[in-house]
Short mmCIF file of C-alpha atoms and ligand atoms in Angstrom, two decimals:
data_model
loop_
_atom_site.label_atom_id
_atom_site.label_comp_id
_atom_site.label_asym_id
_atom_site.label_seq_id
_atom_site.Cartn_x
_atom_site.Cartn_y
_atom_site.Cartn_z
CA TRP A 1 142.49 134.45 101.15
CA ASP A 2 144.22 131.12 100.71
CA VAL A 3 142.07 128.88 98.58
CA THR A 4 144.34 125.86 98.33
CA ASN A 5 141.98 122.92 98.38
CA THR A 6 141.44 121.27 101.76
CA ASP A 7 138.48 119.04 100.87
CA PHE A 8 138.89 115.33 100.25
CA TYR A 9 135.74 115.27 98.14
CA ARG A 10 136.43 118.29 95.92
CA PRO A 11 135.88 117.16 92.32
CA SER A 12 138.93 117.20 90.05
CA TYR A 13 137.24 118.11 86.80
CA HIS A 14 133.81 119.52 87.71
CA HIS A 15 133.22 123.20 88.33
CA THR A 16 133.21 124.21 92.01
CA PRO A 17 133.80 127.58 93.69
CA SER A 18 137.21 127.74 95.36
CA TYR A 19 135.54 128.85 98.58
CA GLY A 20 131.93 129.22 99.77
CA TRP A 21 128.52 127.79 99.04
CA MET A 22 127.06 127.32 95.55
CA ASN A 23 123.62 126.31 94.30
CA ASP A 24 121.86 127.02 90.97
CA PRO A 25 123.69 128.01 87.78
CA ASN A 26 122.56 131.55 86.82
CA GLY A 27 122.80 133.99 83.92
CA MET A 28 124.80 131.72 81.61
CA PHE A 29 125.73 133.18 78.22
CA TYR A 30 128.32 132.76 75.46
CA LYS A 31 130.02 135.71 73.82
CA ASP A 32 133.24 136.22 71.85
CA GLY A 33 134.41 132.66 72.46
CA VAL A 34 133.86 132.78 76.22
CA TYR A 35 131.24 130.88 78.22
CA HIS A 36 130.06 132.78 81.28
CA LEU A 37 128.70 130.78 84.19
CA CYS A 38 127.23 132.64 87.14
CA TYR A 39 125.80 130.81 90.13
CA GLN A 40 123.95 131.22 93.42
CA TYR A 41 126.83 131.98 95.72
CA ASN A 42 127.53 132.63 99.40
CA PRO A 43 131.04 134.12 99.56
CA TYR A 44 130.97 134.13 103.38
CA GLY A 45 130.47 130.46 104.18
CA SER A 46 129.71 127.01 102.89
CA LYS A 47 126.01 126.90 103.74
CA TRP A 48 123.14 128.62 101.95
CA GLY A 49 122.83 132.35 102.74
CA ASN A 50 123.89 135.89 101.70
CA MET A 51 123.09 135.10 98.09
CA HIS A 52 125.23 136.73 95.37
CA TRP A 53 125.90 135.75 91.78
CA GLY A 54 129.35 134.16 91.69
CA HIS A 55 131.02 134.08 88.28
CA ALA A 56 133.37 131.79 86.34
CA ILE A 57 134.47 131.85 82.68
CA SER A 58 135.67 129.22 80.25
CA ARG A 59 136.63 128.83 76.59
CA ASP A 60 135.92 125.09 76.43
CA LEU A 61 133.17 124.46 79.03
CA ILE A 62 135.66 122.39 81.05
CA HIS A 63 138.42 124.65 82.36
CA TRP A 64 136.74 127.34 84.47
CA LYS A 65 138.41 130.42 85.86
CA GLU A 66 136.79 132.06 88.84
CA VAL A 67 136.37 135.84 88.52
CA GLU A 68 134.80 138.48 90.78
CA PRO A 69 131.16 137.84 91.76
CA THR A 70 129.05 139.76 89.23
CA ILE A 71 126.02 140.74 91.25
CA ALA A 72 126.34 141.28 94.98
CA ARG A 73 123.64 141.12 97.58
CA ASP A 74 122.22 144.55 98.46
CA PRO A 75 119.78 146.14 100.93
CA MET A 76 116.82 145.10 98.74
CA GLY A 77 117.56 141.45 99.41
CA HIS A 78 119.32 138.30 98.31
CA ILE A 79 120.25 137.98 94.65
CA PHE A 80 118.33 134.86 93.66
CA SER A 81 118.46 132.95 90.38
CA GLY A 82 117.93 134.45 86.95
CA SER A 83 119.29 134.71 83.42
CA ALA A 84 121.30 136.95 81.09
CA VAL A 85 120.89 137.84 77.41
CA ILE A 86 122.95 139.64 74.81
CA ASP A 87 120.98 142.72 73.75
CA LYS A 88 122.22 142.77 70.13
CA GLU A 89 120.13 145.72 68.99
CA GLY A 90 120.47 147.71 72.18
CA THR A 91 116.72 147.58 72.97
CA ALA A 92 117.40 148.36 76.65
CA LYS A 93 119.31 151.52 75.65
CA TYR A 94 122.66 150.39 77.05
CA GLY A 95 124.14 150.14 73.58
CA LYS A 96 124.42 147.31 71.08
CA ASP A 97 125.62 144.02 72.53
CA ALA A 98 125.09 145.02 76.16
CA ILE A 99 124.59 142.05 78.46
CA VAL A 100 121.37 142.35 80.42
CA ALA A 101 120.68 140.17 83.45
CA LEU A 102 117.30 139.62 85.08
CA TYR A 103 117.32 138.20 88.58
CA THR A 104 115.07 137.88 91.61
CA SER A 105 115.63 140.10 94.59
CA ALA A 106 114.32 138.28 97.67
CA SER A 107 113.68 139.50 101.19
CA ASP A 108 111.02 139.23 103.87
CA LYS A 109 110.27 142.90 103.48
CA ASN A 110 109.89 143.13 99.68
CA GLY A 111 109.06 139.54 98.83
CA GLN A 112 110.31 138.11 95.53
CA ILE A 113 110.58 140.75 92.82
CA GLN A 114 112.35 140.77 89.47
CA CYS A 115 115.26 143.15 88.94
CA MET A 116 117.60 144.06 86.12
CA ALA A 117 121.34 144.69 85.83
CA TYR A 118 123.40 145.47 82.74
CA SER A 119 126.98 145.20 81.59
CA THR A 120 128.71 147.18 78.89
CA ASP A 121 132.07 145.40 79.24
CA GLY A 122 130.98 142.04 77.87
CA GLY A 123 129.53 140.68 81.08
CA TYR A 124 132.34 141.19 83.59
CA THR A 125 130.97 144.18 85.51
CA PHE A 126 127.25 144.65 86.11
CA HIS A 127 125.35 147.79 87.15
CA LYS A 128 121.98 147.46 88.80
CA TYR A 129 119.18 149.39 87.11
CA PRO A 130 118.27 152.24 89.49
CA GLY A 131 114.55 151.84 88.79
CA ASN A 132 114.41 148.26 90.13
CA PRO A 133 112.24 146.23 90.51
CA VAL A 134 111.08 145.83 86.92
CA LEU A 135 108.40 143.26 87.76
CA THR A 136 106.36 142.38 90.85
CA PRO A 137 103.66 139.67 91.09
CA PHE A 138 100.18 141.03 90.21
CA ASP A 139 98.63 138.84 92.92
CA GLY A 140 101.18 139.30 95.71
CA LEU A 141 102.41 135.72 95.28
CA LYS A 142 105.19 134.73 97.69
CA ASP A 143 107.01 132.32 95.38
CA PHE A 144 107.71 134.34 92.24
CA ARG A 145 111.26 133.96 91.01
CA ASP A 146 114.07 132.84 88.68
CA PRO A 147 113.28 134.85 85.50
CA LYS A 148 114.54 133.33 82.25
CA VAL A 149 114.57 135.78 79.35
CA PHE A 150 114.69 134.97 75.63
CA TRP A 151 114.18 136.76 72.31
CA TYR A 152 110.98 135.70 70.54
CA ALA A 153 111.79 136.35 66.88
CA PRO A 154 108.26 136.04 65.35
CA LEU A 155 107.04 139.03 67.38
CA LYS A 156 110.43 140.73 67.71
CA LYS A 157 110.08 140.99 71.49
CA TRP A 158 111.72 139.80 74.65
CA TYR A 159 109.88 137.16 76.66
CA MET A 160 110.31 136.22 80.27
CA ILE A 161 109.22 132.96 81.84
CA VAL A 162 109.16 133.13 85.61
CA SER A 163 108.20 130.53 88.21
CA ALA A 164 105.08 131.41 90.18
CA ASP A 165 104.56 128.69 92.80
CA LYS A 166 102.81 125.88 90.91
CA GLU A 167 102.82 127.47 87.48
CA MET A 168 105.08 129.30 85.05
CA ARG A 169 104.10 132.78 83.90
CA PHE A 170 105.02 134.40 80.58
CA TYR A 171 105.62 138.14 80.18
CA SER A 172 106.83 140.14 77.17
CA SER A 173 108.76 143.38 76.79
CA PRO A 174 110.16 145.62 74.04
CA ASN A 175 113.11 146.76 76.20
CA LEU A 176 113.74 144.23 79.02
CA ARG A 177 112.41 146.80 81.49
CA ASP A 178 108.64 147.14 80.93
CA TRP A 179 106.93 143.76 81.23
CA THR A 180 103.37 142.79 80.23
CA TYR A 181 101.70 139.63 81.48
CA ILE A 182 100.83 137.14 78.71
CA SER A 183 99.74 133.77 80.09
CA ALA A 184 100.47 130.94 82.53
CA PHE A 185 101.04 127.23 82.25
CA GLY A 186 101.54 124.34 84.61
CA GLN A 187 98.84 124.06 87.29
CA GLY A 188 98.35 120.34 87.85
CA TYR A 189 100.98 119.31 85.30
CA GLY A 190 103.76 116.80 85.93
CA ALA A 191 104.94 115.22 89.18
CA GLN A 192 102.87 116.06 92.27
CA PRO A 193 103.22 117.56 94.82
CA ASN A 194 105.63 120.15 93.52
CA GLN A 195 106.83 123.67 93.53
CA PHE A 196 108.11 125.18 90.30
CA GLU A 197 111.53 126.85 90.20
CA CYS A 198 114.21 127.84 87.68
CA PRO A 199 112.40 127.69 84.33
CA ASP A 200 113.87 127.59 80.86
CA PHE A 201 112.17 127.77 77.47
CA PHE A 202 113.65 127.08 74.02
CA GLN A 203 112.98 125.50 70.66
CA LEU A 204 114.65 122.38 69.27
CA PRO A 205 114.27 120.25 66.12
CA VAL A 206 112.69 116.82 66.63
CA ASP A 207 114.93 113.92 65.54
CA GLY A 208 117.27 116.46 63.95
CA ASN A 209 114.63 117.60 61.43
CA PRO A 210 114.91 121.40 61.06
CA ASN A 211 111.38 121.54 59.64
CA LYS A 212 109.86 119.99 62.72
CA LYS A 213 110.52 122.09 65.79
CA LYS A 214 108.98 121.94 69.24
CA TRP A 215 109.18 124.17 72.30
CA VAL A 216 110.60 122.77 75.51
CA MET A 217 109.75 124.13 78.94
CA ILE A 218 112.21 123.12 81.63
CA VAL A 219 110.72 123.16 85.10
CA ASN A 220 112.86 122.40 88.10
CA ILE A 221 110.67 121.04 90.87
CA ASN A 222 111.22 120.79 94.59
CA PRO A 223 109.75 118.56 95.87
CA GLY A 224 108.70 116.25 93.05
CA CYS A 225 111.77 114.09 92.37
CA LEU A 226 110.86 110.41 91.88
CA PHE A 227 113.31 109.63 94.68
CA GLY A 228 112.48 112.58 96.95
CA GLY A 229 113.46 116.24 96.92
CA SER A 230 114.63 118.14 93.86
CA ALA A 231 114.60 117.18 90.15
CA THR A 232 114.46 118.59 86.63
CA GLU A 233 111.29 117.98 84.67
CA TYR A 234 110.35 119.16 81.18
CA PHE A 235 107.29 119.65 79.01
CA ILE A 236 107.21 119.52 75.20
CA GLY A 237 104.68 121.48 73.19
CA ASP A 238 103.85 124.43 70.95
CA PHE A 239 103.99 128.14 71.60
CA ASP A 240 102.37 130.88 69.52
CA GLY A 241 103.64 133.86 71.44
CA LYS A 242 100.60 133.69 73.67
CA ASN A 243 100.01 130.23 75.08
CA PHE A 244 102.15 127.18 75.66
CA VAL A 245 100.18 124.05 74.78
CA CYS A 246 101.71 120.87 76.14
CA ASP A 247 101.68 117.72 73.96
CA SER A 248 101.08 115.35 76.84
CA LYS A 249 98.38 114.95 79.45
CA PRO A 250 98.85 116.73 82.80
CA SER A 251 99.62 113.43 84.54
CA VAL A 252 102.69 112.75 82.36
CA ALA A 253 106.02 113.61 84.06
CA LYS A 254 109.19 113.54 81.96
CA PHE A 255 112.50 113.82 83.78
CA LEU A 256 115.71 115.14 82.28
CA ASP A 257 117.88 113.16 84.69
CA TYR A 258 116.99 110.11 86.76
CA GLY A 259 119.41 110.67 89.62
CA LYS A 260 118.84 112.43 92.87
CA ASP A 261 121.51 115.10 92.50
CA HIS A 262 120.61 117.07 89.42
CA TYR A 263 118.77 120.33 89.96
CA ALA A 264 118.21 123.86 88.69
CA THR A 265 119.11 123.01 85.07
CA VAL A 266 119.22 126.06 82.81
CA THR A 267 120.76 126.73 79.40
CA PHE A 268 123.28 129.20 77.96
CA SER A 269 122.01 132.07 75.85
CA GLY A 270 124.01 133.20 72.84
CA VAL A 271 125.05 129.70 71.67
CA GLN A 272 123.98 129.38 68.03
CA ASP A 273 124.21 125.75 66.98
CA ARG A 274 123.33 123.74 70.07
CA VAL A 275 121.36 123.97 73.32
CA LEU A 276 123.72 123.55 76.26
CA GLY A 277 122.72 123.22 79.89
CA ILE A 278 124.30 122.83 83.29
CA ALA A 279 122.70 121.65 86.54
CA TRP A 280 123.68 121.86 90.18
CA MET A 281 124.70 118.44 91.56
CA SER A 282 122.77 118.31 94.80
CA ASN A 283 119.35 117.94 96.36
CA TRP A 284 117.73 120.35 98.81
CA GLN A 285 117.04 117.41 101.15
CA TYR A 286 120.68 117.34 102.24
CA ALA A 287 122.55 120.00 100.23
CA ASN A 288 123.60 121.95 103.33
CA VAL A 289 125.09 119.00 105.21
CA THR A 290 127.14 117.03 102.68
CA PRO A 291 130.56 116.13 104.18
CA ILE A 292 132.38 119.11 102.68
CA ARG A 293 133.70 122.24 104.40
CA GLN A 294 135.69 124.72 102.36
CA TYR A 295 133.17 125.01 99.56
CA ARG A 296 129.86 123.24 99.05
CA GLY A 297 128.14 122.53 95.73
CA ALA A 298 129.41 121.39 92.32
CA ASN A 299 127.96 121.68 88.82
CA THR A 300 127.28 118.80 86.45
CA LEU A 301 129.38 118.37 83.35
CA PRO A 302 127.88 120.57 80.62
CA ARG A 303 125.28 118.73 78.55
CA GLU A 304 123.69 119.11 75.15
CA PHE A 305 119.92 118.70 74.80
CA LYS A 306 118.17 117.15 71.79
CA LEU A 307 114.64 115.97 71.05
CA PHE A 308 113.86 112.45 69.92
CA THR A 309 110.73 110.42 69.29
CA GLY A 310 110.40 107.57 71.78
CA LYS A 311 109.00 104.17 70.95
CA ASP A 312 105.64 105.20 72.45
CA GLY A 313 105.46 107.98 69.84
CA GLN A 314 106.00 110.74 72.40
CA ILE A 315 108.79 113.27 72.12
CA TYR A 316 111.52 113.20 74.79
CA MET A 317 114.62 115.25 75.45
CA SER A 318 118.05 113.63 75.68
CA SER A 319 120.82 115.11 77.78
CA ASN A 320 124.30 114.06 76.77
CA VAL A 321 127.67 115.18 78.08
CA VAL A 322 129.35 117.63 75.64
CA PRO A 323 132.15 116.24 73.40
CA GLU A 324 134.58 118.79 74.92
CA VAL A 325 135.05 116.36 77.87
CA ALA A 326 137.23 114.18 75.62
CA GLY A 327 139.97 116.75 76.32
CA LEU A 328 140.05 115.55 79.93
CA ARG A 329 141.20 112.02 79.09
CA LYS A 330 144.76 111.55 80.31
CA THR A 331 145.21 107.76 80.07
CA PHE A 332 143.44 105.08 78.12
CA LYS A 333 142.95 101.45 79.08
CA ARG A 334 140.88 98.85 77.27
CA LEU A 335 139.47 95.98 79.33
CA PRO A 336 138.86 92.64 77.56
CA ASP A 337 135.34 91.93 76.27
CA LEU A 338 133.29 89.72 78.58
CA VAL A 339 130.42 87.31 78.24
CA ILE A 340 129.15 86.24 81.65
CA ALA A 341 126.34 83.94 82.60
CA GLN A 342 126.83 83.40 86.29
CA GLY A 343 129.01 84.95 88.90
CA LYS A 344 131.46 87.71 88.62
CA ASP A 345 134.51 88.90 86.81
CA SER A 346 136.71 91.49 88.53
CA LYS A 347 139.11 93.98 87.04
CA ASN A 348 141.45 96.53 88.38
CA LEU A 349 139.97 99.80 87.34
CA SER A 350 142.40 102.53 87.90
CA SER A 351 145.99 102.70 88.93
CA SER A 352 145.97 106.39 89.83
CA LYS A 353 143.67 106.06 92.86
CA GLU A 354 142.33 109.52 92.15
CA ASN A 355 138.69 108.48 91.83
CA ALA A 356 138.40 110.65 88.73
CA PHE A 357 137.74 108.57 85.65
CA GLU A 358 135.43 107.76 82.77
CA MET A 359 134.29 104.26 81.91
CA GLU A 360 132.58 103.48 78.61
CA MET A 361 131.11 100.19 77.43
CA ASP A 362 128.50 98.50 75.28
CA VAL A 363 126.21 96.25 77.27
CA ALA A 364 123.99 93.55 75.79
CA PRO A 365 121.93 92.13 78.70
CA GLY A 366 120.64 89.35 76.40
CA ASP A 367 118.23 87.16 78.36
CA ALA A 368 119.73 87.99 81.76
CA ALA A 369 117.17 89.08 84.33
CA LYS A 370 119.72 91.16 86.17
CA THR A 371 123.21 92.14 85.08
CA GLY A 372 125.54 94.96 85.88
CA PHE A 373 128.78 96.05 87.42
CA ILE A 374 129.96 97.11 90.82
CA LEU A 375 132.51 99.86 91.38
CA TYR A 376 134.21 99.21 94.72
CA ASN A 377 137.16 100.04 96.93
CA GLU A 378 139.39 98.16 99.38
CA LYS A 379 137.00 98.87 102.23
CA GLY A 380 134.14 97.20 100.38
CA GLU A 381 132.29 100.44 99.75
CA LYS A 382 130.49 100.03 96.46
CA VAL A 383 128.16 101.40 93.84
CA ASN A 384 126.03 98.90 91.99
CA ILE A 385 124.95 99.92 88.48
CA TYR A 386 122.69 97.33 86.87
CA PHE A 387 120.05 96.44 84.35
CA ASP A 388 116.90 95.09 85.94
CA MET A 389 115.45 93.60 82.77
CA LYS A 390 112.29 92.34 84.47
CA ALA A 391 111.36 95.83 85.58
CA GLY A 392 112.89 97.38 82.43
CA ARG A 393 115.12 99.68 84.46
CA LEU A 394 118.66 100.92 84.71
CA VAL A 395 119.43 101.19 88.42
CA MET A 396 122.18 102.88 90.39
CA ASP A 397 122.31 101.76 94.01
CA ARG A 398 124.36 103.90 96.40
CA THR A 399 123.15 102.38 99.69
CA GLU A 400 126.67 101.07 100.43
CA SER A 401 128.65 103.66 98.47
CA GLY A 402 130.56 105.07 101.46
CA ARG A 403 129.35 107.75 103.85
CA THR A 404 125.59 107.86 103.59
CA LYS A 405 124.68 109.41 106.88
CA PHE A 406 125.68 112.96 107.64
CA GLY A 407 124.28 115.99 109.36
CA GLU A 408 122.05 115.90 112.38
CA LYS A 409 118.31 116.15 112.30
CA ALA A 410 117.05 118.97 110.12
CA GLU A 411 120.41 120.69 110.10
CA ALA A 412 120.03 120.85 106.34
CA HIS A 413 117.35 123.42 106.71
CA LYS A 414 118.83 125.61 109.39
CA ILE A 415 119.77 128.29 106.96
CA GLU A 416 119.95 132.03 107.21
CA LYS A 417 117.22 133.09 109.62
CA GLU A 418 116.30 136.23 107.77
CA PHE A 419 114.84 134.40 104.79
CA ASP A 420 114.22 130.73 105.34
CA LEU A 421 113.15 129.94 101.82
CA HIS A 422 113.93 126.28 101.89
CA GLU A 423 112.69 125.71 105.40
CA HIS A 424 109.42 127.22 104.34
CA ARG A 425 109.29 124.85 101.40
CA GLU A 426 110.09 121.78 103.46
CA ILE A 427 107.16 122.49 105.74
CA LYS A 428 104.91 122.44 102.71
CA GLU A 429 106.11 119.02 101.65
CA PRO A 430 103.41 116.76 103.07
CA PHE A 431 105.33 113.51 103.26
CA ARG A 432 108.47 114.84 104.90
CA LYS A 433 108.16 116.82 108.08
CA LEU A 434 110.70 119.33 109.29
CA ASN A 435 112.81 118.09 112.20
CA SER A 436 112.35 114.50 111.18
CA VAL A 437 114.57 114.40 108.15
CA ASN A 438 116.23 111.03 108.07
CA TYR A 439 119.45 111.38 106.14
CA LYS A 440 119.95 107.69 105.93
CA ASN A 441 116.76 107.24 103.99
CA ASP A 442 117.06 110.49 102.09
CA PHE A 443 120.58 109.87 100.87
CA ALA A 444 121.17 106.13 100.75
CA LEU A 445 119.05 104.67 98.03
CA GLY A 446 118.86 103.41 94.50
CA THR A 447 117.61 105.54 91.63
CA TRP A 448 116.28 104.09 88.38
CA ALA A 449 115.40 105.09 84.83
CA PRO A 450 113.06 103.39 82.34
CA LEU A 451 115.02 101.49 79.67
CA SER A 452 112.11 102.01 77.27
CA LEU A 453 113.63 105.45 76.58
CA CYS A 454 116.53 103.72 74.82
CA ASP A 455 114.61 101.47 72.43
CA SER A 456 117.58 99.13 71.84
CA LYS A 457 119.01 95.72 72.77
CA THR A 458 122.55 97.00 73.31
CA TYR A 459 123.19 99.95 75.56
CA HIS A 460 126.13 102.30 75.30
CA LEU A 461 127.11 103.52 78.77
CA ASP A 462 129.35 106.48 79.44
CA VAL A 463 130.04 106.81 83.18
CA PHE A 464 131.89 109.72 84.82
CA VAL A 465 133.21 109.37 88.35
CA ASP A 466 134.71 112.41 90.04
CA LYS A 467 135.53 112.07 93.77
CA CYS A 468 131.96 112.39 95.03
CA SER A 469 129.75 112.20 91.94
CA ILE A 470 128.68 109.69 89.33
CA GLU A 471 127.06 110.72 86.06
CA ILE A 472 125.74 108.01 83.76
CA PHE A 473 124.75 108.64 80.14
CA VAL A 474 123.05 105.87 78.17
CA ASN A 475 122.68 105.85 74.38
CA GLY A 476 123.75 109.43 73.85
CA GLY A 477 121.87 110.82 76.83
CA ARG A 478 118.45 109.20 76.30
CA ILE A 479 118.99 108.33 79.94
CA ALA A 480 121.05 110.58 82.19
CA MET A 481 121.50 109.77 85.89
CA THR A 482 123.47 111.90 88.34
CA ASN A 483 124.10 110.89 91.94
CA LEU A 484 126.50 111.96 94.67
CA VAL A 485 128.50 109.30 96.55
CA PHE A 486 130.96 109.75 99.43
CA PRO A 487 133.38 106.80 99.46
CA THR A 488 136.05 107.05 102.15
CA GLN A 489 138.57 105.65 99.65
CA PRO A 490 138.55 105.79 95.84
CA TYR A 491 136.76 103.07 93.87
CA THR A 492 139.65 101.18 92.30
CA SER A 493 138.00 98.01 91.00
CA VAL A 494 135.07 96.89 88.96
CA LYS A 495 133.21 93.59 89.06
CA PHE A 496 130.87 92.56 86.26
CA TYR A 497 128.06 90.12 87.01
CA SER A 498 125.03 88.45 85.64
CA ASP A 499 122.65 86.36 87.68
CA GLY A 500 121.20 84.14 85.02
CA ASN A 501 121.55 84.03 81.30
CA LYS A 502 124.49 85.36 79.33
CA ALA A 503 125.18 89.07 79.22
CA ALA A 504 127.91 90.68 77.13
CA TYR A 505 130.15 93.65 77.93
CA ARG A 506 132.17 94.97 75.02
CA ASN A 507 134.41 97.91 74.14
CA ILE A 508 135.13 98.62 77.80
CA LYS A 509 137.36 101.66 78.01
CA VAL A 510 138.66 103.37 81.11
CA SER A 511 140.32 106.79 81.09
CA GLU A 512 141.66 108.79 83.96
CA LEU A 513 140.37 112.34 83.72
CA ARG A 514 142.18 115.49 84.80
CA LEU A 515 142.03 119.17 83.95
C1 FRU B 601 116.42 126.77 93.49
C2 FRU B 601 116.22 128.03 94.29
C3 FRU B 601 115.66 129.13 93.42
C4 FRU B 601 116.11 130.37 94.13
C5 FRU B 601 117.47 129.97 94.64
C6 FRU B 601 117.85 130.60 95.94
O1 FRU B 601 117.37 125.91 94.00
O2 FRU B 601 115.38 127.77 95.37
O3 FRU B 601 114.28 129.05 93.22
O4 FRU B 601 116.16 131.47 93.27
O5 FRU B 601 117.44 128.56 94.79
O6 FRU B 601 119.16 130.34 96.27
#
């Protein structure tokens, strides 16, 4: 079919499918210099349904080439989220270096069951294991999905972490096929109310010290986002092959991204020297009705995760855009340094009018109570990004960012009849009833992040705008904030302001970005 872009809002440098609906990243792995990114995919339309694993490949995490979907829906059910590993020793008996994928098969008839597929051509063609499923819930649980598999070296075994409603369950296996239940974690932990989805589990050094490592459990929750709907949360702790013991109290919720459009984060397997993740840039509250037609759903820029000790002594995870994005910079403009006490200072931002740029700067709010900058267009549509020093927050306000009202009542949740997963979930959300979804309130709002995560007086901001998304990284990803915006014209200007004492903006750089 003809896949020439017809969408005004299609990102210029973020990964999107050329046609059809996309949600979660799935089965990501790196082998022989190639990053493989699969994703929840509907090849037949741009709303959720008919789930397959779509597939794209890249050598630099930025330029993606779409290839044939790897795992297609079958009579057992939808192909839901999951992961892929490189079976170096051939434990699954498909030969050394086979790629083995574990995914959830979902249908009304069979429920949510874990299945396996393997590839002997480096991950391009997958064969489903004829003995599927390889794992069913021991208690008949309805929500049991999104297996993430990893090699646990101390016991020389495969482990699977799988979301089971309000907890994560661990299983182990010698061959990726026979799974034994180990333990569970999560009941009552983190933001409430919630439902756990799309787990990940890996080890990272703390503050770069290779002798001090901690385990990180990523839990994507829906609902549970601070601002409503979907978000990525994480827990830090220790793991002995049996139990995960979390460092913090159950009531502590740590978020990987403080925007409203960052969900289903998972990491690549097979990358040796860093932990790299990608998230889906949307929120189940309105994912099905965003003003897009040909395709729907984009991924975040790839990010690297690191652990750092916060000023409260707790360990947090930073999420910073990968350095490979520097290759996207096509122009470079330096704006003069500014010290402002009152009022505003406006600058022309971009001459290309493509709405695809990066803006970097060092901000010293000084004694200002509120200071920030506004990205705006000729129609007065604007995004306000500011430091609320009284509240100790970085805020991004999209209430007047462009189109903020779309879709009719509850249209977001009119998805494939046969398996209304997300409709089912929305009913369970106590504070938001089905058929009364108010897109104005769900979409148009400000999101904020605690500045205490940064522990500094000057903040380095790296902001990526791409047609309909804004990603903000502060101090190397100690704060990450991802939000969709739908301006009817590109943001071409920026206005800096401070409403009190002097604030300084230095090293302001603007680059147009293109593939
Ligand atoms: C998360 C999710 C997963 C599920 C998939 C279905 O966004 O609900 O739990 O596997 O989407 O598309």
